[in-house]
CSV table of C-alpha atoms in Angstrom, one decimal:
chain,number,residue,atom,x,y,z
A,1,MET,CA,0.0,0.0,0.0
A,2,LEU,CA,2.9,2.4,0.7
A,3,LEU,CA,4.3,1.5,-2.7
A,4,VAL,CA,1.0,2.5,-4.3
A,5,VAL,CA,1.1,5.8,-2.4
A,6,GLY,CA,4.6,6.4,-3.6
A,7,ALA,CA,3.6,5.7,-7.2
A,8,LEU,CA,0.8,8.2,-7.0
A,9,VAL,CA,3.1,10.9,-5.6
A,10,TYR,CA,5.6,10.3,-8.4
A,11,TRP,CA,2.9,10.4,-11.0
A,12,PHE,CA,1.5,13.6,-9.6
A,13,LEU,CA,4.9,15.3,-9.5
A,14,LYS,CA,5.7,14.0,-13.0
A,15,LEU,CA,2.5,15.5,-14.5
A,16,ASN,CA,2.2,18.7,-12.6
A,17,PHE,CA,5.4,19.8,-10.8
A,18,GLN,CA,7.7,19.6,-13.8
A,19,SER,CA,5.2,21.4,-16.2
A,20,LEU,CA,4.5,24.0,-13.6
A,21,VAL,CA,8.1,24.9,-13.1
A,22,ARG,CA,8.6,25.1,-16.9
A,23,ASN,CA,5.7,27.5,-17.2
A,24,ASN,CA,7.1,29.7,-14.5
A,25,LEU,CA,10.5,29.8,-16.1
A,26,ASP,CA,9.1,30.6,-19.6
A,27,GLN,CA,6.6,33.3,-18.6
A,28,THR,CA,6.1,35.9,-15.9
A,29,GLU,CA,2.3,36.0,-15.7
A,30,PRO,CA,1.3,36.4,-12.1
A,31,ASP,CA,-1.7,34.1,-12.6
A,32,SER,CA,0.2,31.3,-14.4
A,33,ILE,CA,-0.1,28.8,-11.5
A,34,LEU,CA,-3.8,29.4,-11.1
A,35,ASN,CA,-4.4,29.1,-14.8
A,36,TYR,CA,-2.4,25.9,-14.9
A,37,PHE,CA,-4.6,24.2,-12.3
A,38,ASN,CA,-7.7,25.6,-13.9
A,39,ASP,CA,-6.7,24.1,-17.2
A,40,ASN,CA,-6.1,20.7,-15.6
A,41,ASP,CA,-9.2,20.3,-13.5
A,42,PRO,CA,-10.1,16.7,-14.7
A,43,ALA,CA,-6.6,15.3,-14.0
A,44,LEU,CA,-6.5,17.0,-10.6
A,45,ILE,CA,-10.0,15.9,-9.6
A,46,GLY,CA,-9.2,12.4,-10.6
A,47,PHE,CA,-5.9,12.4,-8.8
A,48,ILE,CA,-7.5,13.8,-5.6
A,49,THR,CA,-10.4,11.3,-5.7
A,50,ILE,CA,-8.1,8.3,-6.2
A,51,SER,CA,-5.6,9.6,-3.6
A,52,MET,CA,-8.3,10.2,-1.0
A,53,LEU,CA,-9.7,6.7,-1.5
A,54,ILE,CA,-6.3,5.1,-1.2
A,55,ILE,CA,-5.3,7.2,1.8
A,56,LEU,CA,-8.6,6.3,3.5
A,57,ILE,CA,-8.0,2.5,2.9
A,58,VAL,CA,-4.3,2.8,3.9
A,59,SER,CA,-5.2,4.8,7.0
A,60,LEU,CA,-7.8,2.3,8.1
A,61,PHE,CA,-5.5,-0.6,7.5
A,62,ASN,CA,-2.6,1.0,9.3
A,63,ALA,CA,-4.8,1.9,12.3
A,64,SER,CA,-6.3,-1.5,12.6
A,65,TYR,CA,-3.3,-3.7,11.7
A,66,PRO,CA,-1.7,-3.8,15.2
A,67,VAL,CA,-5.1,-4.1,16.8
A,68,LEU,CA,-6.1,-7.1,14.7
A,69,TYR,CA,-2.6,-8.6,15.1
A,70,LEU,CA,-2.9,-8.5,18.9
A,71,LYS,CA,-6.5,-9.8,18.6
A,72,LEU,CA,-5.4,-12.8,16.7
A,73,ILE,CA,-2.6,-13.5,19.2
A,74,ALA,CA,-5.2,-13.3,22.0
A,75,GLN,CA,-7.5,-15.7,20.1
A,76,LYS,CA,-4.9,-18.2,18.9
A,77,ASN,CA,-2.6,-17.8,21.9
A,78,THR,CA,0.3,-17.7,19.4
A,79,ASN,CA,1.6,-15.5,16.6
A,80,ASN,CA,1.8,-18.4,14.2
A,81,PHE,CA,-0.5,-16.9,11.6
A,82,THR,CA,0.0,-15.3,8.2
A,83,THR,CA,-0.7,-12.0,6.6
A,84,LYS,CA,-3.7,-13.6,4.9
A,85,ASP,CA,-5.3,-14.1,8.3
A,86,ILE,CA,-4.8,-10.4,9.1
A,87,LEU,CA,-6.3,-9.4,5.8
A,88,SER,CA,-9.2,-11.6,6.4
A,89,ALA,CA,-9.8,-10.0,9.8
A,90,PHE,CA,-9.5,-6.6,8.2
A,91,LYS,CA,-12.1,-7.4,5.6
A,92,GLN,CA,-14.4,-8.7,8.3
A,93,SER,CA,-13.9,-5.5,10.3
A,94,ILE,CA,-14.0,-3.0,7.5
A,95,TRP,CA,-17.6,-1.9,8.2
A,96,LYS,CA,-16.9,-1.5,11.9
A,97,LEU,CA,-13.8,0.6,11.0
A,98,PHE,CA,-15.9,2.9,8.9
A,99,LYS,CA,-18.5,3.3,11.7
A,100,PHE,CA,-15.9,4.0,14.3
A,101,THR,CA,-14.2,6.5,12.0
A,102,ILE,CA,-17.5,8.3,11.4
A,103,GLY,CA,-18.2,8.3,15.2
A,104,VAL,CA,-14.8,9.7,16.0
A,105,ILE,CA,-15.0,12.5,13.3
A,106,PHE,CA,-18.5,13.7,14.1
A,107,ILE,CA,-18.9,12.9,17.8
A,108,ILE,CA,-15.5,12.6,19.5
A,109,PHE,CA,-13.4,15.1,17.6
A,110,PRO,CA,-15.8,18.1,18.2
A,111,VAL,CA,-15.7,17.4,21.9
A,112,LEU,CA,-11.9,17.0,21.9
A,113,PHE,CA,-11.5,20.2,19.8
A,114,ILE,CA,-13.5,22.3,22.3
A,115,THR,CA,-11.7,20.7,25.2
A,116,ILE,CA,-8.3,21.4,23.8
A,117,ILE,CA,-9.2,25.0,22.9
A,118,ILE,CA,-10.4,25.6,26.5
A,119,LEU,CA,-7.2,24.1,27.9
A,120,PHE,CA,-5.1,26.2,25.5
A,121,PHE,CA,-6.7,29.4,26.7
A,122,LEU,CA,-6.3,28.3,30.3
A,123,CYS,CA,-2.5,28.1,29.6
A,124,PHE,CA,-2.4,31.9,29.8
A,125,VAL,CA,-3.2,31.6,33.5
A,126,LEU,CA,-0.7,28.7,34.0
A,127,ILE,CA,-3.2,26.2,35.3
A,128,GLY,CA,-3.9,25.1,31.8
A,129,ILE,CA,-0.4,23.9,31.2
A,130,PRO,CA,-0.5,20.9,33.6
A,131,LEU,CA,-4.1,20.2,32.6
A,132,LEU,CA,-3.1,20.1,28.9
A,133,ILE,CA,-0.2,17.8,29.5
A,134,LEU,CA,-2.5,15.5,31.5
A,135,ALA,CA,-5.4,15.8,29.0
A,136,ILE,CA,-3.4,14.8,25.8
A,137,PRO,CA,-2.4,11.3,27.0
A,138,THR,CA,-5.7,10.8,28.7
A,139,LEU,CA,-7.8,11.5,25.6
A,140,PHE,CA,-5.3,9.5,23.5
A,141,THR,CA,-5.6,6.5,25.7
A,142,TRP,CA,-9.4,6.7,26.0
A,143,ILE,CA,-9.8,6.7,22.2
A,144,HIS,CA,-7.5,3.8,21.7
A,145,PHE,CA,-9.0,1.8,24.5
A,146,SER,CA,-12.4,2.4,22.8
A,147,PHE,CA,-10.9,1.3,19.5
A,148,TYR,CA,-9.6,-1.9,21.0
A,149,ILE,CA,-12.8,-2.7,22.7
A,150,TYR,CA,-14.9,-2.0,19.6
A,151,LEU,CA,-12.8,-4.3,17.4
A,152,THR,CA,-12.1,-7.1,19.8
A,153,GLU,CA,-15.4,-7.3,21.8
A,154,GLU,CA,-19.0,-7.4,20.7
A,155,LYS,CA,-19.7,-3.8,21.9
A,156,SER,CA,-21.5,-0.9,20.2
A,157,PHE,CA,-19.7,2.4,19.6
A,158,PHE,CA,-21.1,4.1,22.8
A,159,GLN,CA,-20.6,0.9,24.9
A,160,SER,CA,-17.0,0.9,23.8
A,161,LEU,CA,-16.6,4.5,24.9
A,162,ASN,CA,-18.1,3.8,28.2
A,163,ASN,CA,-16.1,0.6,28.9
A,164,ALA,CA,-12.9,2.4,27.9
A,165,TYR,CA,-13.7,5.2,30.3
A,166,LEU,CA,-14.3,2.7,33.2
A,167,LEU,CA,-11.1,0.8,32.3
A,168,LEU,CA,-9.1,4.0,32.2
A,169,LYS,CA,-10.7,5.2,35.4
A,170,ASP,CA,-9.7,2.1,37.4
A,171,ASN,CA,-6.0,2.4,36.5
A,172,PHE,CA,-5.7,6.0,35.6
A,173,TRP,CA,-2.2,7.0,36.6
A,174,THR,CA,-0.6,3.7,35.5
A,175,SER,CA,-2.2,4.0,32.0
A,176,ILE,CA,-1.5,7.7,31.6
A,177,GLY,CA,2.1,7.5,32.8
A,178,ALA,CA,2.9,4.6,30.4
A,179,THR,CA,1.2,6.5,27.5
A,180,PHE,CA,2.9,9.8,28.3
A,181,LEU,CA,6.4,8.2,28.5
A,182,ALA,CA,5.9,6.3,25.2
A,183,MET,CA,4.6,9.4,23.4
A,184,VAL,CA,7.6,11.6,24.5
A,185,ILE,CA,10.2,9.0,23.6
A,186,ILE,CA,8.6,8.2,20.2
A,187,GLN,CA,8.1,11.9,19.3
A,188,MET,CA,11.7,12.7,20.1
A,189,VAL,CA,13.1,9.8,18.1
A,190,GLN,CA,10.8,10.4,15.1
A,191,ALA,CA,11.5,14.1,15.1
A,192,SER,CA,15.2,13.5,15.1
A,193,ILE,CA,15.0,11.1,12.1
A,194,THR,CA,12.7,13.3,10.2
A,195,MET,CA,14.8,16.4,10.6
A,196,PHE,CA,17.9,14.4,9.6
A,197,ILE,CA,16.1,13.3,6.3
A,198,TYR,CA,15.0,16.9,5.7
A,199,PHE,CA,18.6,18.2,6.1
A,200,ILE,CA,19.9,15.6,3.7
A,201,GLY,CA,17.4,16.7,1.1
A,202,ILE,CA,18.3,20.4,1.5
A,203,PHE,CA,22.0,19.7,1.3
A,204,LEU,CA,21.5,17.6,-1.9
A,205,VAL,CA,19.6,20.5,-3.5
A,206,ILE,CA,22.2,23.0,-2.5
A,207,GLY,CA,25.0,20.8,-3.6
A,208,THR,CA,23.3,20.2,-7.0
A,209,ALA,CA,23.0,24.0,-7.5
A,210,LEU,CA,26.6,24.6,-6.5
A,211,ILE,CA,28.0,21.9,-8.8
A,212,ASN,CA,25.9,23.1,-11.8
A,213,PRO,CA,26.5,26.9,-12.1
A,214,ASN,CA,24.1,27.0,-15.1
A,215,PHE,CA,21.2,25.7,-13.1
A,216,ASP,CA,18.7,26.9,-15.7
A,217,ASN,CA,15.6,25.4,-17.3
A,218,GLN,CA,17.7,23.0,-19.4
A,219,SER,CA,19.7,21.6,-16.5
A,220,PHE,CA,16.5,21.3,-14.5
A,221,ASP,CA,14.9,19.2,-17.2
A,222,ALA,CA,17.9,17.0,-17.3
A,223,ALA,CA,17.9,16.4,-13.6
A,224,SER,CA,14.2,16.3,-13.1
A,225,PRO,CA,13.8,12.5,-13.2
A,226,ILE,CA,16.4,12.1,-10.4
A,227,LEU,CA,14.8,15.0,-8.5
A,228,LEU,CA,11.3,13.5,-8.8
A,229,ILE,CA,12.5,10.1,-7.7
A,230,GLY,CA,14.4,11.7,-4.8
A,231,ILE,CA,11.4,13.6,-3.6
A,232,THR,CA,9.2,10.5,-3.9
A,233,LEU,CA,11.7,8.4,-2.0
A,234,ILE,CA,11.9,11.0,0.8
A,235,PHE,CA,8.1,11.2,1.0
A,236,VAL,CA,7.7,7.4,1.2
A,237,LEU,CA,10.5,7.1,3.7
A,238,ILE,CA,9.0,9.7,6.0
A,239,LEU,CA,5.6,8.0,5.6
A,240,VAL,CA,7.1,4.6,6.5
A,241,ILE,CA,8.8,6.0,9.6
A,242,SER,CA,5.6,7.8,10.6
A,243,THR,CA,3.6,4.5,10.1
A,244,ILE,CA,6.1,2.5,12.1
A,245,PHE,CA,6.1,4.9,15.1
A,246,ASN,CA,2.3,5.2,15.0
A,247,ASN,CA,2.0,1.5,15.1
A,248,ILE,CA,4.4,1.4,18.1
A,249,LEU,CA,2.1,3.8,19.9
A,250,VAL,CA,-1.0,1.7,19.1
A,251,ILE,CA,0.8,-1.5,20.3
A,252,ASN,CA,1.8,0.3,23.5
A,253,GLN,CA,-1.9,1.0,24.0
A,254,GLY,CA,-2.7,-2.6,23.2
A,255,ILE,CA,-0.2,-3.9,25.8
A,256,ILE,CA,-1.8,-1.6,28.4
A,257,TYR,CA,-5.4,-2.6,27.3
A,258,TYR,CA,-4.7,-6.4,27.5
A,259,SER,CA,-2.8,-6.0,30.8
A,260,LEU,CA,-5.7,-4.2,32.4
A,261,GLY,CA,-8.1,-6.7,30.8
A,262,ALA,CA,-6.1,-9.6,32.2
A,263,ASP,CA,-6.3,-8.0,35.7
A,264,HIS,CA,-10.0,-7.7,35.5
A,265,LYS,CA,-10.4,-11.3,34.3
A,266,ILE,CA,-8.2,-12.6,37.1
A,267,SER,CA,-10.2,-10.6,39.6
A,268,ALA,CA,-13.4,-12.0,38.2
A,269,ALA,CA,-12.1,-15.5,38.2
A,270,GLU,CA,-11.0,-15.2,41.9
A,271,ILE,CA,-14.5,-13.9,42.8
A,272,ASP,CA,-16.1,-16.9,41.0
A,273,LEU,CA,-13.9,-19.3,43.0
A,274,ILE,CA,-15.0,-18.0,46.4
A,275,GLY,CA,-16.8,-20.7,48.3
A,276,ASN,CA,-15.7,-23.5,45.9
A,277,ASN,CA,-12.5,-24.5,47.8
A,278,ASN,CA,-13.7,-25.0,51.3
A,279,GLU,CA,-11.2,-26.5,53.7
């Protein structure tokens, strides 16, 4: 799926970026960029439609992959299964994924947006800073607990939200502390790698310009395939890194979720055994 996204990026750059730069080098009309996009409406609309559909499928798969993977481990008590099993589980859960996405976009996100805005303004009176630091991992954990419950248990959307709230409430500081530490470490590592890649790209462009003093339209055309491939590879590499670290965060949430779920199952089993083993 990432290769398909990379191919789309290269195709878009090949058809639009190169022609756009040529037009800007050949003419000095201020509205040339706007006119170019107006003249290529069908291609742009088709590209945007296909890209949005692929991005939606890739996003749903990336978000659900670690959840379904841990679900299969819990069901089979082993990781001895194939990608085909995961794809089959994904197909079976595709409708639930769409429903959860719609619920998050139209129900959860507006509430989260208002909450974050209020906490942001409270930062001006200092009390909002610790509340904001506490709210971000709390909301993040609550949504992911809901996601795990919704995909792994026979619960409705609102039942999943309520069960996630109860699960988080019972082990609040443990869950939030583990989530906060994971988010800080992953963000630091990801930012370092991403900035390193950006600097490499900038130095390559500067080095190319210094080596070629006559960096005009002709030299750009000659170097454009390499440039387009380089931009595409950088984009795909950053996308892969982002996907890997996002999956690590989701797996972190899954470890917490299954750990808390195991504690509840052990407690329930101990309660059921009361009175059965009389001495």
